[in-house]
mmCIF file of C-alpha atoms in Angstrom:
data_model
loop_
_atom_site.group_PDB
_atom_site.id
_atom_site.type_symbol
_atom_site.label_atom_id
_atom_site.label_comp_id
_atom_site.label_asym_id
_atom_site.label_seq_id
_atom_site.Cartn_x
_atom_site.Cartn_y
_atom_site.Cartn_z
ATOM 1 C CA UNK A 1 0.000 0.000 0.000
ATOM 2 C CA UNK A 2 1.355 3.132 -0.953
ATOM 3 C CA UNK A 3 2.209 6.254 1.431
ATOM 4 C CA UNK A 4 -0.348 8.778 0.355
ATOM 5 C CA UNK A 5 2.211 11.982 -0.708
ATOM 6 C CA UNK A 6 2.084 15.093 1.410
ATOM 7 C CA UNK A 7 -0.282 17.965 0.582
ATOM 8 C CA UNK A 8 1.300 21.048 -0.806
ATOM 9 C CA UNK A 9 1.504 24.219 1.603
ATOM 10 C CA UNK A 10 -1.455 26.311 0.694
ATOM 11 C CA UNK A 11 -0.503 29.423 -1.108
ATOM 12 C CA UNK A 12 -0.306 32.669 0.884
ATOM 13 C CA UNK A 13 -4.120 34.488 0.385
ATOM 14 C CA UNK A 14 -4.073 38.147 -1.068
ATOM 15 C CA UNK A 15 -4.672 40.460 2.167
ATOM 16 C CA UNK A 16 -8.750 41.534 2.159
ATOM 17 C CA UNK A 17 -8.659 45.259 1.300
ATOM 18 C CA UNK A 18 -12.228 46.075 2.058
ATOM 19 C CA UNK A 19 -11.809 46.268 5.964
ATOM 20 C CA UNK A 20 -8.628 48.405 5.657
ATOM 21 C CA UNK A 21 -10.301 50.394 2.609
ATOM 22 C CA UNK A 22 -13.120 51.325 5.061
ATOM 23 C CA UNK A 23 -11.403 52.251 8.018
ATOM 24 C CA UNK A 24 -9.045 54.265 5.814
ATOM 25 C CA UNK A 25 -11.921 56.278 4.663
ATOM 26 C CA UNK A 26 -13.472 56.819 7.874
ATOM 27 C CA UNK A 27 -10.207 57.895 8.833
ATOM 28 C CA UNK A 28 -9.569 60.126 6.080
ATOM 29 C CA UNK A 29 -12.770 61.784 6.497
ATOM 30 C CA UNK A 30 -12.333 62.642 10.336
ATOM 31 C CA UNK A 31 -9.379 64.149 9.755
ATOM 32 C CA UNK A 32 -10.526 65.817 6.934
ATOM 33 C CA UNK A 33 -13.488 67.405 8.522
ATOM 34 C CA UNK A 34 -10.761 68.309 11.681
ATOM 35 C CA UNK A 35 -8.857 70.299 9.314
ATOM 36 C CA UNK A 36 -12.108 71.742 7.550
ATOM 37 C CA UNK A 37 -13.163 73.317 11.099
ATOM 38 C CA UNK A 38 -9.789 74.744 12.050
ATOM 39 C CA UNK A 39 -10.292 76.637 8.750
ATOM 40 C CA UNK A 40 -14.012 77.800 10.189
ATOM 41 C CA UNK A 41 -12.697 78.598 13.104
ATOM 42 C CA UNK A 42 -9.297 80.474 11.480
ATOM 43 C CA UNK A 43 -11.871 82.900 9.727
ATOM 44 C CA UNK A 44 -13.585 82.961 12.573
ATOM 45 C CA UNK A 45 -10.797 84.167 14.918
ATOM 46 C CA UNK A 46 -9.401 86.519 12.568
ATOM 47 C CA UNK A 47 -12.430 88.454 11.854
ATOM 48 C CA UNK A 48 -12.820 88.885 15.839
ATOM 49 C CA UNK A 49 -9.110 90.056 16.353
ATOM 50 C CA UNK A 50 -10.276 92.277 13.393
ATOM 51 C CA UNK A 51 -13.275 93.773 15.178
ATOM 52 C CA UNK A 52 -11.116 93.539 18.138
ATOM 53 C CA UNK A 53 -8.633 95.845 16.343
ATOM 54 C CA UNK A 54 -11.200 98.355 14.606
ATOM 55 C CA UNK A 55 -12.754 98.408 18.129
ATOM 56 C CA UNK A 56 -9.671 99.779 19.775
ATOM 57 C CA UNK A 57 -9.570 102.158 17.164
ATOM 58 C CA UNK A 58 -12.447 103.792 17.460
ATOM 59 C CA UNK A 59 -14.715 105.168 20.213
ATOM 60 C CA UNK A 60 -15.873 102.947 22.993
ATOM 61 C CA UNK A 61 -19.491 102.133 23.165
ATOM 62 C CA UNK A 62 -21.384 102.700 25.694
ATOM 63 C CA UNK A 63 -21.930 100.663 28.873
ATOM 64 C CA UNK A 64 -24.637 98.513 28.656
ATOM 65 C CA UNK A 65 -27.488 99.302 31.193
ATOM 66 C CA UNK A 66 -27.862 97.430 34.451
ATOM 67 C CA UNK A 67 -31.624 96.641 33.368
ATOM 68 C CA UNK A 68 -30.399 94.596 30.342
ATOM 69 C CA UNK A 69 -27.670 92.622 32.461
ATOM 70 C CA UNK A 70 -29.763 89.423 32.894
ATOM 71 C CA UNK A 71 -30.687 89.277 29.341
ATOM 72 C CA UNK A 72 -27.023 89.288 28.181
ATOM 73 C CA UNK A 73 -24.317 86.606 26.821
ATOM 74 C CA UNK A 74 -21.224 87.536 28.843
ATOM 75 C CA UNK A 75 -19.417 85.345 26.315
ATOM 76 C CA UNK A 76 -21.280 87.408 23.366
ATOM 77 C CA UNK A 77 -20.387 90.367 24.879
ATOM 78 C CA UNK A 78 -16.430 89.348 25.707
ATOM 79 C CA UNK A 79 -13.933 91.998 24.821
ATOM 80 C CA UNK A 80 -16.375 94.804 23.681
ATOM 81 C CA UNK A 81 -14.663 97.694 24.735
ATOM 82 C CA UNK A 82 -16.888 100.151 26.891
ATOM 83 C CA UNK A 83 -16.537 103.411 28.691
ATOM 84 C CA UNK A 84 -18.639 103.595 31.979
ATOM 85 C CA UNK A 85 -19.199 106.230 34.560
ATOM 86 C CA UNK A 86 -19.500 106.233 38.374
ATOM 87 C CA UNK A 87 -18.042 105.439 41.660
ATOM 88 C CA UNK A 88 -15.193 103.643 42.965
ATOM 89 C CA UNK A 89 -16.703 101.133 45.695
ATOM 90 C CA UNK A 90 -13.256 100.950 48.634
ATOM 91 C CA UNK A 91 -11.883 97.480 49.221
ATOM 92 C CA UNK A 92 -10.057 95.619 46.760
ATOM 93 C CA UNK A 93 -9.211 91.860 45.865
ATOM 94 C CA UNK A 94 -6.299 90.323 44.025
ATOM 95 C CA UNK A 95 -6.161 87.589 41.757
ATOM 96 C CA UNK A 96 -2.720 85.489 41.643
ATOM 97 C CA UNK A 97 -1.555 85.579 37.886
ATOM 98 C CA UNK A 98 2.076 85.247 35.965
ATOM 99 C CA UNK A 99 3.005 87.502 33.028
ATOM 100 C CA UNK A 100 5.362 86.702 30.809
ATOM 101 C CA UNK A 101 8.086 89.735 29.869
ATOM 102 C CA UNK A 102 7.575 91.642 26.481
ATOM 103 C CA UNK A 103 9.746 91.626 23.766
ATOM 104 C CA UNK A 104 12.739 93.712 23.887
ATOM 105 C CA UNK A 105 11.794 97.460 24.192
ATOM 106 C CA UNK A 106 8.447 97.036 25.324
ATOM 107 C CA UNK A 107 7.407 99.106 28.342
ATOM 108 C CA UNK A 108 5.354 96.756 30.782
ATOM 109 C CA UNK A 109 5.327 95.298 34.033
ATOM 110 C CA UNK A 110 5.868 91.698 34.106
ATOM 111 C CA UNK A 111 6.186 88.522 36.595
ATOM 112 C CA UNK A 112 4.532 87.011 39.449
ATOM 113 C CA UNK A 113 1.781 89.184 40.938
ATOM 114 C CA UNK A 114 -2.130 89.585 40.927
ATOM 115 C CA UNK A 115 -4.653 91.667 39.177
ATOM 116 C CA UNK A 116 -6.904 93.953 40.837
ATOM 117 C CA UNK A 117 -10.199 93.840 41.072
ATOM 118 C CA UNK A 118 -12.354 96.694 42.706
ATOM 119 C CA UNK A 119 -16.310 97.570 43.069
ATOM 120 C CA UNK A 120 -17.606 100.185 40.756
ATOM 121 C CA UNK A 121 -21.224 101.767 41.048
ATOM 122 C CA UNK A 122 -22.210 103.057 38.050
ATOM 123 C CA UNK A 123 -23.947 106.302 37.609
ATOM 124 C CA UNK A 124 -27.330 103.936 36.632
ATOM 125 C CA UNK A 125 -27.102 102.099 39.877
ATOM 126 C CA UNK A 126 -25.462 98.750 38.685
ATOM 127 C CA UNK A 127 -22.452 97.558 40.141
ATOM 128 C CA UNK A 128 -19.487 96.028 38.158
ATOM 129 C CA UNK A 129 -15.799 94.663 39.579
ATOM 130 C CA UNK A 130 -13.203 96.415 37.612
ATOM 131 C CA UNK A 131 -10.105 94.477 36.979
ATOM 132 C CA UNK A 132 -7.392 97.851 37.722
ATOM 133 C CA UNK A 133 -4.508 96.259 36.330
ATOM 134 C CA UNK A 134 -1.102 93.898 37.070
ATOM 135 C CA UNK A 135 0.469 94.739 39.904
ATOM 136 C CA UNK A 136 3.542 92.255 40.946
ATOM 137 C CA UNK A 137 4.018 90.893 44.170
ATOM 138 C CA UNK A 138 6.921 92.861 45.650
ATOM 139 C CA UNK A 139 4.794 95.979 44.691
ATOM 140 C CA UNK A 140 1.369 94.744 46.374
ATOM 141 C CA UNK A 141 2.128 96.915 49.026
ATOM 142 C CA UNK A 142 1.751 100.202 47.178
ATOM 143 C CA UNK A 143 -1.520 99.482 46.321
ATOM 144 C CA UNK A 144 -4.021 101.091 47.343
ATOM 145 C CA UNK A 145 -8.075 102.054 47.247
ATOM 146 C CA UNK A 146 -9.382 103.870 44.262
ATOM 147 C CA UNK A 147 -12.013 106.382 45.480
ATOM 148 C CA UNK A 148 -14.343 109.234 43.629
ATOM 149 C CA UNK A 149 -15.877 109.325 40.588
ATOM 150 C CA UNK A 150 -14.369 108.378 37.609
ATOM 151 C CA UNK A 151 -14.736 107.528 33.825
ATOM 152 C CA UNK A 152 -13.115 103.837 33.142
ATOM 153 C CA UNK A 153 -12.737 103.326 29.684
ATOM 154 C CA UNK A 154 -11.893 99.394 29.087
ATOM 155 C CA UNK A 155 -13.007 95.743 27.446
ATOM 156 C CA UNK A 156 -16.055 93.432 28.638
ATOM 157 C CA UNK A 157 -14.651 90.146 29.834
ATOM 158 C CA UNK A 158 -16.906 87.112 30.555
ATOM 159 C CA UNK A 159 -15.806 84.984 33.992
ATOM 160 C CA UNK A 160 -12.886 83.252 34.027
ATOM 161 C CA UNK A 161 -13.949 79.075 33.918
ATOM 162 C CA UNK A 162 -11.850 77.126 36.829
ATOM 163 C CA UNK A 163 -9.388 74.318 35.927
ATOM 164 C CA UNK A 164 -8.670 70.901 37.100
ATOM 165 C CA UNK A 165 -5.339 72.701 38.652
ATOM 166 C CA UNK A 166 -6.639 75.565 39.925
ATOM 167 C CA UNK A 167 -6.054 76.471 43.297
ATOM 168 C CA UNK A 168 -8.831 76.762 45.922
ATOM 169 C CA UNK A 169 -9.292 80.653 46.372
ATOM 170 C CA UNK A 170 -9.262 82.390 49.631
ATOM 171 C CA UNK A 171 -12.052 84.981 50.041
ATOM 172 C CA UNK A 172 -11.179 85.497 53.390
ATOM 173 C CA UNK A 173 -8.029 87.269 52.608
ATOM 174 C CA UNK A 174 -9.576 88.624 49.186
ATOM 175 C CA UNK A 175 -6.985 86.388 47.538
ATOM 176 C CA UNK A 176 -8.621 84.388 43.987
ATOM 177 C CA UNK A 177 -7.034 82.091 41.291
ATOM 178 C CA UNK A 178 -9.647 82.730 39.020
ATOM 179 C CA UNK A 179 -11.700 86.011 37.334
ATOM 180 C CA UNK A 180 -14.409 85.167 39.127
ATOM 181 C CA UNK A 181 -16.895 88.124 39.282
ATOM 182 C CA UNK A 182 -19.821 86.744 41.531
ATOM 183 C CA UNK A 183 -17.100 85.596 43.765
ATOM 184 C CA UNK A 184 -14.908 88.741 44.605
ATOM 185 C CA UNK A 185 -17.833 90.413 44.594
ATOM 186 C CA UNK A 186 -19.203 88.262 47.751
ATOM 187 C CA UNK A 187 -16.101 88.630 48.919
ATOM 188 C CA UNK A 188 -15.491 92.359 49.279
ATOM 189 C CA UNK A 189 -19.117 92.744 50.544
ATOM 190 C CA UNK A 190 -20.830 94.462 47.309
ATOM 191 C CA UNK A 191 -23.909 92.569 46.692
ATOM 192 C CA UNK A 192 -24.800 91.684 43.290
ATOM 193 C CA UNK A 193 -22.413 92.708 40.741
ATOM 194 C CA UNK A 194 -22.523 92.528 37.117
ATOM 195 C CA UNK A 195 -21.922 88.670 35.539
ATOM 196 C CA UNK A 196 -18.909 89.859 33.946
ATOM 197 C CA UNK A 197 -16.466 92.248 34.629
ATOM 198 C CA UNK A 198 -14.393 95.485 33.144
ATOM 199 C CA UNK A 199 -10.602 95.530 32.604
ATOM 200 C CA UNK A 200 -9.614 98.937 32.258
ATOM 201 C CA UNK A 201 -7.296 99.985 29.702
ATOM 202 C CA UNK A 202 -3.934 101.094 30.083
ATOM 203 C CA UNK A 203 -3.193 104.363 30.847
ATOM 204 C CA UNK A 204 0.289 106.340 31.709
ATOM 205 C CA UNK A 205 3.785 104.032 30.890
ATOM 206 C CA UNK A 206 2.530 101.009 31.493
ATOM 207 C CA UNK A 207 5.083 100.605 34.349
ATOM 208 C CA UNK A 208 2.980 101.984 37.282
ATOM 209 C CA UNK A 209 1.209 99.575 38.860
ATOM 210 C CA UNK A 210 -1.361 98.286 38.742
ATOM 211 C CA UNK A 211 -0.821 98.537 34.845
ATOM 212 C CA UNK A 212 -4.208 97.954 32.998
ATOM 213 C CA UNK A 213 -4.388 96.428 29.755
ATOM 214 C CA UNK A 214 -2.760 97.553 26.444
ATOM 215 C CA UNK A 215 -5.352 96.957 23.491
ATOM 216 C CA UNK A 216 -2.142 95.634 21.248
ATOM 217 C CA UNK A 217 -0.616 93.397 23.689
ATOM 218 C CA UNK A 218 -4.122 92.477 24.159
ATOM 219 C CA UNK A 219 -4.766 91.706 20.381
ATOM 220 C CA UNK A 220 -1.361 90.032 20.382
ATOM 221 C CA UNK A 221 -2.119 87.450 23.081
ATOM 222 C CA UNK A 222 -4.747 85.981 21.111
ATOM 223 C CA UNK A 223 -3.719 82.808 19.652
ATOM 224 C CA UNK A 224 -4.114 82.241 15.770
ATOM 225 C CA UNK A 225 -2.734 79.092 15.140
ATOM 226 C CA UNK A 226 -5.410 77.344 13.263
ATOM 227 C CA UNK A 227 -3.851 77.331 10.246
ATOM 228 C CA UNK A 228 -0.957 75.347 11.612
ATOM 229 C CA UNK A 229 -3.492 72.545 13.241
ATOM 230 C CA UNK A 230 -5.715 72.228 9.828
ATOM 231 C CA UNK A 231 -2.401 71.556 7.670
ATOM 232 C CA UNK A 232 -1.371 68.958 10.266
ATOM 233 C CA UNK A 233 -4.772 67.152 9.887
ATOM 234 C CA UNK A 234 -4.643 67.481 6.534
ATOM 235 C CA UNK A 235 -0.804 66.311 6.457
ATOM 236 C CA UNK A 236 -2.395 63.122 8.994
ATOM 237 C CA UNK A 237 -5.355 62.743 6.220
ATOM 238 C CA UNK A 238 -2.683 62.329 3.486
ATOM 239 C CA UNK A 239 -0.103 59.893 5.076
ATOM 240 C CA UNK A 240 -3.156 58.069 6.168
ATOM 241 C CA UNK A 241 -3.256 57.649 2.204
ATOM 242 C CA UNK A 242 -0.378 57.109 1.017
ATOM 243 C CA UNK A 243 -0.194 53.925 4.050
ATOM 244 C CA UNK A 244 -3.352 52.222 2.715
ATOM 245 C CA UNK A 245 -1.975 52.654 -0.785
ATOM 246 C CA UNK A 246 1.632 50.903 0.160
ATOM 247 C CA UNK A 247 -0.404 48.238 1.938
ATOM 248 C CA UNK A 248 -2.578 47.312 -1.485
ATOM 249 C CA UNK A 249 0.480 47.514 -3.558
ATOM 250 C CA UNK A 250 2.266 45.084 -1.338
ATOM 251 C CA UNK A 251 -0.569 43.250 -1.447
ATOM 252 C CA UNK A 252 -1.166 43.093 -5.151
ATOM 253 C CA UNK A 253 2.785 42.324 -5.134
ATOM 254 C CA UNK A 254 2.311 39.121 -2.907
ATOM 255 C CA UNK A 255 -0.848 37.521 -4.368
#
């Protein structure tokens, strides 16, 4: 009886391209569609640093009445720059920040310190904390009470949101990690304040504390790097690509 002869090895299978094919797409299109809205949102930043801009410009508008508080979008309304009238409310609270130095031959006050925030009454009754300006720690001391009238000219700033990180504030010694209107405000003993607050613009050098904002620097700080993120989706979208291609030609190549 003869042995029965061995079977032959079977021959390698051509890789299935339909699974990969799919999940290539799908890939393709998510990052697509990331890159697509960092373009949105690229036209959409630059035509608010643009506003922003033609907004520093020009005139302030006027500050919107107490009445109309309730009604309004504090985010809507964030960095509209305003000139309000009325009285400086005494007693003032700092909030622990960190600014980074200028460029060379820039003119501002820079380091560890803490903005500060004081009570204003406007002329219409409402209340509203007004962020003076940096002031840094070594020069805390200095600091002291606004009082009077007075005319702040400034830019609308929605509440500050709290991180995962942030530091527990300490309204007992009118000490904050956070932009927190509704909080200072309890904390300096003004009632109900506005749901947003004022940062006053700069005014004088910029190195006498507490140093309000320069519109500028301001504009400057705003990030604008959406074009960067779309081309590196877009980059991702296209390896992802050329990968699934090498993978069907090696398969092609095999079976």
């Amino acid at each position: 009886m003869s042995e029965t002869a061995p079977s032959a090895a079977p021959s390698p299978r051509r890789p299935r391209l339909l699974w990969p094919a799919l999940l290539s797409i799908l890939g393709v299109a998510i990052l697509c569609s990331l890159g697509s809205w960092q373009i949105a949102r690229m036209s959409e930043k630059r035509a608010f640093i643009e506003r922003l801009t033609a907004q520093a410009a020009g005139a302030p508008a006027a500050m919107p009445p107490a009445a109309s508080w309730a009604a309004l979008d504090p985010a809507a309304l964030d960095l509209t720059r305003v000139s309000a009238r009325g009285t400086f409310i005494d007693g003032f609270a700092g909030v622990r920040t960190t600014i980074a130095a200028g460029e060379r031959g820039t003119r501002q006050l820079a380091g560890f310190g803490r903005w500060i925030f004081q009570g204003f009454r406007l002329d219409d009754g409402g209340v509203i904390l007004v962020n003076r300006g940096f002031v840094p720690e070594g020069r805390l001391g200095e600091i002291k009470p606004a009082s009077g009238p007075a005319t702040v000219t400034g830019f609308l700033r929605a509440a500050e949101a709290r991180g995962s990180f942030t530091p527990a504030d300490l309204p007992a010694q009118r000490e904050f990690y956070t932009r927190d209107p509704a909080a200072i405000a309890a904390s300096l003993g003004i009632g109900a304040a506005a749901p947003f607050y004022l940062e006053a613009e700069r005014q004088g050098d910029g190195l006498t504390p507490p140093a309000g904002v320069d519109a500028k620097e301001l504009i400057a700080r705003i990030p604008d790097n959406h074009l960067s993120y779309a081309l590196t989706w877009f980059g991702l979208a296209l390896t992802l690509i050329g990968v699934f291609a090498a993978f069907a030609w090696q398969g092609r190549r095999k079976g």
